[in-house]
Amino acid sequence: MVSVGSIIKSNRKKSKFTQEELSFGICSTGNLSRIERGESIPSRTTFAALMERMGQNADLYPSFITDTDKKVYELQHNFNELYVKGDFDAAEAVIDEMSGIDGLDMANEHFIRLCRVLIMQQRGGPSEEVVEAFKEIIDFFIKEFTVDKILPAPLSKAEINILNAYALTLYEIGDTETGIEILYELTKWIESHVADMQSIAIVYTKILHNLSTFVGRSGNDAEAIRLCDIGIRVCVRYDRHTYLSSLLYNKGYGLVNLGKTDEASKCIQESYYIQRAMGEKTPGDMEVTENFAAKNSIKLI
């Protein structure tokens, strides 16, 4: 049977990362060395983080779960579900429970820090405070962060999400240029590093949605439409529809601005039908779409 260490080592060699580069912020270099030699078995979180940094889907490999790993995995899943639903009090309670588990490794402690910053952002904490919190978190996986360090860096899915959230916060406080630059670099990272696109399709389309929104607001409608088309193709190809209605809306918005009303109507209608099918999950989106359609004489039903 292929060992955990050999899986990590072979993928690391293929990705051309040193042990220090791959392990930074996840575990010590010495611990990674012991894992690769078969002298230590990583937690599920550590294994997944290492594999994701190399663009691999950890779910394709055996789980290597202990009782603690199983509990942590369940709590992480619960947090993600509650966070997506916007139930941040319950999500924070899950993180509090997870932080009370004895013997958590660096990767799990890192996950807890990421979650607390994301909750702070969603609750509308002071923007400057959120930015500083993001900087501290990012420093754990990209030392002395600058935008040009994103592409060569090994990144896990959680770290991609935190950079995306950091870009949104920068955009909100007026640093639009840096926010957009970060999102473009994240798309390049995913396109050049990820072997299994299906495993990261939702994250990728979320970034494309945010990027198309910001680029569209800057007046570059043609580029916003191009980004939306990429995202729409990914949603359809990999059957990941979370951001499909939003991408269709952004595309329709750009087409209206370019005077392409027939194409725009089709996109806005498709976006609205998806929103209606999702029902209570997108009430705010439906209202926005209805108002936009009325303003631009687009018939929805």
XYZ file of C-alpha atoms in Angstrom:
301
model
C 0.000 0.000 0.000
C 1.278 3.470 -0.891
C 2.151 5.430 2.255
C 0.929 8.888 3.154
C 4.476 10.184 3.121
C 5.244 8.858 -0.343
C 2.055 10.449 -1.731
C 3.053 13.828 -0.343
C 6.707 13.487 -1.359
C 5.988 12.425 -4.938
C 3.533 15.283 -5.448
C 5.937 17.755 -3.827
C 8.736 16.688 -6.163
C 6.377 16.938 -9.139
C 5.301 20.443 -8.029
C 8.966 21.445 -7.513
C 8.434 22.753 -3.973
C 11.029 22.408 -1.255
C 9.952 20.963 2.081
C 10.279 24.420 3.611
C 8.065 26.034 0.935
C 5.362 23.398 1.180
C 5.231 23.166 4.973
C 5.370 26.907 5.788
C 2.417 27.788 8.028
C 1.076 24.204 8.054
C 3.700 22.235 9.955
C 7.403 22.425 10.687
C 9.876 21.410 7.998
C 11.136 18.700 10.337
C 7.632 17.319 10.768
C 7.086 17.215 7.004
C 10.394 15.396 6.638
C 9.272 12.789 9.206
C 5.925 12.414 7.401
C 7.646 11.831 4.064
C 9.934 9.229 5.646
C 6.921 7.406 7.113
C 7.912 8.188 10.703
C 4.816 10.325 11.394
C 1.220 10.351 10.143
C -0.362 13.790 9.591
C -3.853 14.772 10.667
C -6.479 14.856 7.947
C -6.390 18.683 8.008
C -2.617 18.781 7.578
C -2.721 16.178 4.792
C -5.495 18.080 2.963
C -3.712 21.428 3.335
C -0.443 20.023 1.977
C -2.176 18.358 -0.974
C -4.267 21.436 -1.803
C -1.131 23.581 -1.841
C 0.092 21.329 -4.626
C -3.188 21.636 -6.529
C -4.325 18.130 -5.605
C -7.686 16.919 -4.295
C -7.006 15.216 -0.964
C -10.374 13.415 -1.137
C -8.975 11.196 -3.897
C -6.678 9.576 -1.336
C -7.379 7.535 1.810
C -8.522 9.625 4.773
C -6.057 8.460 7.469
C -8.591 9.511 10.149
C -8.172 9.158 13.916
C -11.073 9.819 16.311
C -9.837 13.406 16.703
C -9.555 13.814 12.926
C -13.135 12.605 12.519
C -14.407 15.091 15.111
C -12.447 17.969 13.585
C -13.620 17.075 10.086
C -17.254 17.102 11.229
C -16.815 20.485 12.944
C -15.128 21.977 9.879
C -18.000 20.728 7.721
C -20.556 22.189 10.151
C -18.741 25.530 10.178
C -18.694 25.717 6.382
C -22.427 24.934 6.176
C -23.353 27.550 8.787
C -21.006 30.167 7.342
C -22.487 29.819 3.860
C -25.999 30.155 5.346
C -24.955 33.343 7.151
C -25.542 31.926 10.651
C -22.369 33.426 12.072
C -23.268 33.004 15.764
C -23.708 29.267 15.307
C -20.596 29.099 13.118
C -18.584 30.826 15.842
C -19.904 28.357 18.420
C -18.605 25.510 16.243
C -15.168 27.130 16.092
C -15.215 27.611 19.866
C -15.928 23.890 20.250
C -13.137 23.003 17.863
C -10.628 25.235 19.668
C -11.374 23.316 22.886
C -10.071 20.039 21.451
C -6.743 19.039 22.973
C -3.680 18.449 20.824
C -4.725 20.291 17.667
C -1.890 20.595 15.168
C -0.729 23.763 13.426
C -3.000 23.296 10.393
C -6.118 23.049 12.551
C -5.114 26.048 14.663
C -4.531 27.930 11.411
C -8.047 26.964 10.246
C -9.536 28.342 13.481
C -7.740 31.685 13.043
C -8.957 31.924 9.443
C -12.553 31.271 10.483
C -12.531 33.897 13.211
C -11.281 36.558 10.802
C -13.896 35.589 8.199
C -16.660 35.889 10.812
C -15.313 39.279 11.901
C -15.444 40.445 8.281
C -18.992 39.203 7.712
C -20.232 40.863 10.884
C -19.078 44.204 9.549
C -16.244 44.879 11.964
C -14.151 48.046 11.504
C -12.528 47.712 8.064
C -9.072 48.745 9.237
C -9.202 46.177 12.044
C -10.263 43.467 9.598
C -7.441 44.384 7.198
C -4.867 44.103 9.980
C -6.322 40.762 11.066
C -6.063 39.503 7.495
C -2.446 40.649 7.266
C -1.554 38.700 10.406
C -3.230 35.559 9.047
C -1.651 35.856 5.590
C 1.778 36.230 7.186
C 1.428 32.625 8.389
C 1.513 31.305 4.820
C 3.098 34.105 2.722
C 5.811 35.900 4.646
C 5.974 39.685 4.035
C 3.062 39.439 1.627
C 2.998 41.257 -1.701
C 0.718 40.491 -4.651
C 3.568 39.137 -6.792
C 4.212 36.395 -4.202
C 0.826 34.737 -4.809
C 1.555 32.883 -8.062
C 4.745 31.064 -6.950
C 3.363 30.263 -3.481
C 1.929 26.872 -2.482
C -1.644 27.595 -1.345
C -4.403 25.521 0.214
C -8.095 26.074 -0.530
C -8.522 27.827 2.835
C -5.624 30.161 2.041
C -7.107 30.993 -1.363
C -10.378 31.834 0.380
C -8.647 34.117 2.868
C -6.850 35.991 0.064
C -10.168 36.378 -1.744
C -11.781 37.758 1.429
C -8.793 40.077 1.963
C -9.210 41.408 -1.588
C -12.881 42.160 -0.888
C -11.980 44.054 2.271
C -9.327 46.099 0.456
C -11.868 46.935 -2.230
C -14.378 48.036 0.398
C -11.931 50.471 2.011
C -11.028 52.017 -1.355
C -7.882 50.129 -2.346
C -9.618 48.867 -5.475
C -6.472 48.377 -7.526
C -4.817 45.997 -5.051
C -8.075 44.123 -4.492
C -8.461 43.491 -8.218
C -4.780 42.540 -8.613
C -5.089 39.904 -5.876
C -8.154 38.365 -7.516
C -6.436 38.204 -10.912
C -3.418 36.488 -9.342
C -5.687 33.967 -7.625
C -7.302 33.056 -10.955
C -3.842 32.586 -12.468
C -2.802 30.417 -9.510
C -5.818 28.140 -9.868
C -5.426 27.879 -13.642
C -1.726 26.995 -13.431
C -1.554 24.882 -10.246
C -4.763 22.892 -9.836
C -4.853 19.409 -11.356
C -8.431 18.575 -10.315
C -10.532 21.628 -11.208
C -13.746 20.056 -9.952
C -12.390 20.101 -6.395
C -11.948 23.872 -6.466
C -14.671 24.896 -8.945
C -16.843 26.662 -6.349
C -13.906 28.688 -5.022
C -12.783 29.537 -8.563
C -16.233 30.696 -9.672
C -16.620 32.739 -6.483
C -13.397 34.581 -7.304
C -14.499 35.093 -10.927
C -17.820 36.469 -9.685
C -16.090 38.956 -7.369
C -13.560 39.930 -10.022
C -16.194 40.427 -12.730
C -18.184 42.597 -10.299
C -15.227 44.860 -9.548
C -14.016 45.041 -13.144
C -17.550 45.848 -14.298
C -17.843 48.636 -11.736
C -14.614 50.097 -13.089
C -16.282 50.431 -16.511
C -14.540 47.570 -18.329
C -17.696 45.715 -19.340
C -16.055 43.619 -22.071
C -13.497 42.209 -19.610
C -16.198 41.594 -17.000
C -18.182 39.598 -19.570
C -15.080 37.573 -20.481
C -14.563 36.665 -16.826
C -18.228 35.742 -16.445
C -18.041 33.452 -19.485
C -15.119 31.577 -17.918
C -17.038 31.188 -14.663
C -20.236 30.073 -16.396
C -18.342 27.396 -18.340
C -16.755 26.098 -15.140
C -20.134 25.994 -13.340
C -21.700 23.975 -16.152
C -18.752 21.679 -16.878
C -18.168 20.666 -13.270
C -21.809 20.817 -12.124
C -21.043 23.451 -9.487
C -23.856 26.008 -9.732
C -23.432 28.056 -6.545
C -22.350 31.216 -8.406
C -24.018 30.537 -11.751
C -26.934 32.941 -11.262
C -24.589 35.707 -10.049
C -22.256 35.256 -13.007
C -25.196 35.333 -15.438
C -26.452 38.515 -13.768
C -23.032 40.175 -14.028
C -22.800 39.185 -17.679
C -26.268 40.569 -18.379
C -25.376 43.787 -16.579
C -22.300 44.220 -18.770
C -24.213 43.433 -21.958
C -26.831 46.073 -21.119
C -24.056 48.641 -20.724
C -22.698 47.636 -24.131
C -26.135 48.008 -25.704
C -26.551 44.294 -26.445
C -30.077 44.113 -25.075
C -31.182 40.808 -26.603
C -28.199 38.908 -25.197
C -28.559 40.748 -21.915
C -32.219 39.793 -21.573
C -31.396 36.111 -21.981
C -28.716 36.238 -19.273
C -30.883 38.153 -16.810
C -33.815 35.802 -17.414
C -31.643 32.714 -16.880
C -30.193 34.234 -13.728
C -33.664 34.960 -12.381
C -34.978 31.461 -13.142
C -32.073 29.922 -11.224
C -32.737 32.289 -8.309
C -36.415 31.336 -8.258
C -35.517 27.650 -8.288
C -33.278 28.203 -5.258
C -36.162 29.959 -3.473
C -35.360 31.332 -0.041
C -31.609 30.951 -0.558
C -31.437 34.047 -2.778
C -34.243 36.473 -1.782
C -31.938 39.509 -1.946
C -30.623 38.502 -5.368
C -34.141 38.103 -6.717
C -35.119 41.604 -5.676
C -31.993 43.097 -7.247
C -32.624 41.193 -10.475
C -36.296 42.187 -10.572
C -35.419 45.864 -10.117
C -32.692 45.707 -12.776
C -35.020 43.942 -15.227
C -37.789 46.516 -14.681
C -35.365 49.392 -15.164
C -34.127 47.936 -18.456
C -37.495 46.648 -19.767
C -36.489 42.991 -19.483
C -39.414 40.610 -19.147
C -38.762 37.941 -16.535
C -41.878 35.772 -16.767
